[in-house]
Every structure is written in C-alpha cells, then in structure tokens.
Amino acid sequence: MPPARDGLRPELMDQPGLSLAETERALADLERVNRWLFGIGATLRTMLPLLAAGPPRQSVLDLGTGSGQVPEVLARKARRRGVELTVVGIDRKLSHLVIGRRRRPRQLRVVAQARALPFRDGAVDWSLSNLFFHHFEHAGNRLVLAEMRRVARRGAVVVDLRRSRLAPFVVPLLLTLVGTARVARYDGRLSVRQAWDLDEVEALVAAAPTWGLPAQLRRRFPFRFSLVLPGAG
C-alpha cells in the first residue's frame, strides 16, 4: 500500500536536534552511498543528455543540496561534454551548507525552502531535485514542482526513489555493508518506505491541469524514477 502522504515521518537529518558531528557523519555516509551504490547514476543519465543539447554555459539549482556532492559530479561530467555548469545549491539547514562549503568552496549556496524559492522567474536553466521528492506529501510536492518550473528556463528534473518490493530488503543490507552510521541507516530505511510509485507521480502531475505540459517519466536503475518537466520560460 502507498504511504499516507499527509503523515510522512521526518528523517533524522531533517530534524533540528541532530548534533553537528552526527550531521557531518551522515553527509559523509551519503557521499559514500552515492559513490558505491549507484546513488548518482540515474541523475547523470537523466541530466547529461539534457545539458548536452543546450548551450555551452548553463546553470542548475540543486534542491536539498546537502554537501553538494551530486551537482559537483554533474558539473564535472558536463564539463567533459563541453558544458560549463554553474551550480547553486539550496538547503533549509545552514549546517549542511556550512559543511558543504568546506568541501566544495566553489559552489554557491543559499538557505531556502523549496516550496518558496527566493529567486526570480527563469533565474536558472535547470532545477534539480535529487532524492528530495520523497520528503514531501502530494500538496507539498505540487508546490515544489511549481517553484522548480517557475525558476527554470529550460526545465525541472526530479530523480527519486521508486517503490519496489525488493528495496526494503536490499537497501538496509547495502547500507550496513558500506559502513553507514545510525542516521544514514535510519533515514535510508525510512526513505525506501516513503518512496513513490510511478502511478502516484503521474497522478500528481495530472492534478495540475493549468500546467498544460508534457512530462517525461521513466524508470531508472536502481529503484529510481526520473521526471522531466519543461520550464515555465
């Protein structure tokens, strides 16, 4: 059964009481998961063809950027394809941005809420939500998607967890094998339980008839989906 979207449980990293040491360890664990457990592959396979089809200089707004690892890898891969990518990362937790700043000083970072982005219309070429979508219920994600489209000239891209019968068994085992600590293990299991079904994503987009736009929704490996919406400008 799909989770009750209006009763989502917050992940530990989203809660205010997490210590700085645990926050730093959790972000490091996420980087390890991305590096060894195909965490970035689906995003690269979705974004790189879109970037390659555009001009040589583009910009991307990364929602829930955390340490900034994902857009850093994306920018490096894009550069090899002749695209210079400017990255702006947002996160509602200042601690995430401070830790990310130490590791990746070249990225621009802003404390902000995804449902009310502090940017003008068409401020960037692309907006990206990587493993961030499952943090919100239906109403919240409608606002997030609307904001993502508003600020992006070329398009909005969502890559997130896809519900699977195998994932609740496989993901906890893999998190243990790569040596993640308490926070990453808890949040990983919770994320899998709160993953979206493709039918849910389709219904969410269809419920916004004023958009009047085509959506590209695809299954991605492993346990992922990608959604590409054209930008508002």
Coordinates of C-alpha atoms in Angstrom, one line a residue:
M1 CA 0.0 0.0 0.0
P2 CA 1.2 3.5 -0.7
P3 CA 2.3 5.5 2.4
A4 CA -0.1 8.1 3.8
R5 CA 1.4 11.2 2.2
D6 CA -0.1 13.5 4.7
G7 CA 1.6 11.6 7.6
L8 CA 5.2 11.3 6.4
R9 CA 7.7 10.8 9.1
P10 CA 10.7 13.3 9.1
E11 CA 14.1 11.9 8.5
L12 CA 16.7 12.4 11.3
M13 CA 18.7 14.7 9.1
D14 CA 15.6 17.0 8.7
Q15 CA 15.2 17.4 12.5
P16 CA 16.7 20.3 14.4
G17 CA 18.2 18.3 17.3
L18 CA 20.9 16.5 15.3
S19 CA 24.4 17.3 16.5
L20 CA 26.9 18.8 14.2
A21 CA 29.1 15.7 14.5
E22 CA 26.3 13.4 13.5
T23 CA 25.3 15.7 10.7
E24 CA 28.8 15.7 9.3
R25 CA 29.0 11.9 9.6
A26 CA 25.6 11.5 7.9
L27 CA 26.6 13.7 5.0
A28 CA 29.8 11.7 4.6
D29 CA 27.8 8.5 4.7
L30 CA 25.5 9.8 1.9
E31 CA 28.5 10.6 -0.2
R32 CA 29.8 7.1 0.3
V33 CA 26.4 5.6 -0.6
N34 CA 26.3 7.8 -3.8
R35 CA 29.8 6.7 -4.7
W36 CA 29.5 3.0 -4.2
L37 CA 25.7 2.2 -4.5
F38 CA 24.8 3.9 -7.8
G39 CA 23.4 6.9 -6.0
I40 CA 24.2 9.4 -8.7
G41 CA 24.0 7.3 -11.8
A42 CA 20.3 7.9 -12.5
T43 CA 20.7 11.6 -12.2
L44 CA 23.6 11.6 -14.6
R45 CA 21.8 9.6 -17.1
T46 CA 18.9 11.9 -16.9
M47 CA 20.6 15.3 -16.8
L48 CA 23.7 14.9 -19.1
P49 CA 21.7 14.4 -22.4
L50 CA 19.6 17.5 -21.5
L51 CA 22.7 19.6 -20.8
A52 CA 24.4 18.3 -23.9
A53 CA 21.5 19.5 -26.0
G54 CA 21.8 23.1 -24.7
P55 CA 24.3 26.0 -24.9
P56 CA 27.9 25.7 -23.6
R57 CA 27.2 27.6 -20.4
Q58 CA 24.2 26.6 -18.2
S59 CA 23.1 26.8 -14.6
V60 CA 21.4 24.4 -12.3
L61 CA 19.6 24.9 -9.0
D62 CA 20.0 21.9 -6.7
L63 CA 17.3 21.5 -4.1
G64 CA 18.2 19.9 -0.8
T65 CA 21.8 20.0 -1.9
G66 CA 23.4 18.8 1.4
S67 CA 27.1 18.6 0.9
G68 CA 26.9 19.4 -2.8
Q69 CA 28.4 16.2 -4.0
V70 CA 25.7 15.4 -6.6
P71 CA 25.9 18.8 -8.5
E72 CA 29.7 18.7 -8.2
V73 CA 29.9 15.3 -10.0
L74 CA 27.3 16.5 -12.5
A75 CA 29.3 19.7 -13.3
R76 CA 32.5 17.6 -13.8
K77 CA 30.8 15.2 -16.2
A78 CA 29.1 18.1 -18.0
R79 CA 32.5 19.8 -18.5
R80 CA 33.8 16.8 -20.2
R81 CA 31.0 17.1 -22.7
G82 CA 31.7 20.8 -23.4
V83 CA 29.2 22.3 -21.0
E84 CA 30.3 24.7 -18.2
L85 CA 27.7 24.3 -15.4
T86 CA 27.2 26.9 -12.7
V87 CA 25.8 25.3 -9.5
V88 CA 23.5 27.0 -7.0
G89 CA 22.6 24.7 -4.0
I90 CA 19.8 25.4 -1.6
D91 CA 19.1 23.7 1.7
R92 CA 16.9 24.8 4.7
K93 CA 19.6 23.7 7.1
L94 CA 22.6 26.0 7.4
S95 CA 24.7 23.3 8.9
H96 CA 24.5 21.3 5.7
L97 CA 25.6 24.3 3.7
V98 CA 28.5 25.1 6.0
I99 CA 29.8 21.5 5.9
G100 CA 29.4 21.5 2.1
R101 CA 31.2 24.8 1.8
R102 CA 34.3 23.3 3.5
R103 CA 34.4 20.5 0.9
R104 CA 33.3 22.4 -2.2
P105 CA 34.1 26.1 -1.9
R106 CA 33.3 27.0 -5.5
Q107 CA 29.6 26.2 -5.3
L108 CA 27.1 28.9 -4.5
R109 CA 24.8 28.2 -1.5
V110 CA 21.6 29.7 -0.2
V111 CA 19.5 28.8 2.9
A112 CA 15.9 28.5 1.5
Q113 CA 12.7 26.5 1.5
A114 CA 12.0 24.5 -1.7
R115 CA 8.3 25.5 -1.6
A116 CA 9.1 29.2 -1.7
L117 CA 12.3 29.7 -3.7
P118 CA 13.9 33.1 -3.3
F119 CA 14.7 33.5 -7.0
R120 CA 13.1 35.4 -9.8
D121 CA 11.3 33.7 -12.6
G122 CA 13.6 31.9 -15.0
A123 CA 16.7 32.6 -12.8
V124 CA 18.4 29.4 -13.9
D125 CA 18.4 27.0 -16.8
W126 CA 17.6 23.9 -14.8
S127 CA 16.2 23.0 -11.4
L128 CA 17.1 19.6 -9.9
S129 CA 15.6 17.5 -7.1
N130 CA 17.8 14.5 -6.4
L131 CA 16.4 12.1 -3.8
F132 CA 14.4 15.1 -2.3
F133 CA 10.9 14.4 -3.7
H134 CA 10.1 11.7 -1.2
H135 CA 10.4 14.1 1.7
F136 CA 7.1 15.7 0.8
E137 CA 3.4 14.8 0.6
H138 CA 1.3 15.4 -2.5
A139 CA 0.4 19.0 -1.7
G140 CA 4.0 19.9 -0.8
N141 CA 5.4 18.4 -4.0
R142 CA 2.9 20.3 -6.1
L143 CA 4.3 23.5 -4.6
V144 CA 7.9 22.3 -5.1
L145 CA 7.3 21.3 -8.7
A146 CA 5.6 24.6 -9.4
E147 CA 8.5 26.5 -7.9
M148 CA 11.0 24.4 -9.7
R149 CA 9.3 25.2 -13.0
R150 CA 9.0 28.9 -12.2
V151 CA 12.7 29.5 -11.6
A152 CA 13.9 27.3 -14.5
R153 CA 14.1 28.5 -18.1
R154 CA 14.8 25.1 -19.7
G155 CA 13.3 22.5 -17.3
A156 CA 12.8 20.9 -13.9
V157 CA 14.2 17.5 -13.2
V158 CA 13.3 15.1 -10.4
V159 CA 15.2 11.9 -9.7
D160 CA 14.0 9.9 -6.7
L161 CA 13.2 6.5 -5.2
R162 CA 10.7 4.3 -6.9
R163 CA 8.7 1.9 -4.8
S164 CA 9.9 -1.7 -5.1
R165 CA 9.2 -5.0 -3.3
L166 CA 12.9 -5.7 -3.2
A167 CA 14.2 -2.3 -2.0
P168 CA 13.1 -2.7 1.7
F169 CA 15.2 -5.8 2.0
V170 CA 18.2 -4.8 -0.2
V171 CA 18.8 -1.2 0.8
P172 CA 19.3 -1.8 4.6
L173 CA 21.7 -4.6 3.8
L174 CA 23.7 -2.4 1.4
L175 CA 23.8 0.5 3.9
T176 CA 25.2 -1.9 6.5
L177 CA 27.8 -3.3 4.1
V178 CA 29.2 0.1 3.2
G179 CA 29.6 1.0 6.9
T180 CA 27.0 3.8 7.3
A181 CA 26.2 5.0 10.8
R182 CA 22.9 5.3 12.7
V183 CA 21.5 8.4 11.0
A184 CA 22.1 7.2 7.4
R185 CA 20.8 3.7 8.1
Y186 CA 17.6 5.0 9.7
D187 CA 17.0 7.6 7.0
G188 CA 17.7 5.2 4.3
R189 CA 15.2 2.7 5.5
L190 CA 12.6 5.4 6.0
S191 CA 13.2 6.8 2.5
V192 CA 12.6 3.4 1.0
R193 CA 9.3 3.1 2.8
Q194 CA 8.2 6.6 1.7
A195 CA 9.2 6.1 -2.0
W196 CA 6.8 7.0 -4.7
D197 CA 5.0 4.7 -7.2
L198 CA 5.1 5.8 -10.8
D199 CA 1.3 6.0 -10.9
E200 CA 1.4 8.4 -8.0
V201 CA 3.9 10.6 -9.8
E202 CA 1.7 10.6 -12.9
A203 CA -1.4 11.5 -10.9
L204 CA 0.4 14.3 -9.2
V205 CA 1.4 15.9 -12.5
A206 CA -2.0 15.3 -14.0
A207 CA -3.6 17.0 -11.0
A208 CA -2.1 20.3 -12.1
P209 CA -4.2 21.0 -15.3
T210 CA -3.1 24.6 -15.5
W211 CA 0.4 23.5 -16.4
G212 CA -0.7 22.0 -19.7
L213 CA 2.6 20.4 -20.3
P214 CA 4.1 17.1 -21.4
A215 CA 6.0 15.2 -18.7
Q216 CA 8.8 12.6 -19.3
L217 CA 8.5 9.9 -16.6
R218 CA 10.9 6.9 -16.8
R219 CA 12.0 4.0 -14.6
R220 CA 15.7 4.2 -13.6
F221 CA 18.1 1.8 -12.1
P222 CA 18.3 1.1 -9.2
F223 CA 14.9 1.6 -7.6
R224 CA 14.7 5.1 -9.2
F225 CA 12.5 7.2 -11.4
S226 CA 13.1 10.4 -13.4
L227 CA 10.6 13.1 -14.1
V228 CA 11.4 15.9 -16.6
L229 CA 9.1 18.9 -16.9
P230 CA 9.6 21.8 -19.3
G231 CA 10.4 25.1 -17.6
A232 CA 8.0 27.9 -17.4
G233 CA 10.1 30.2 -19.6

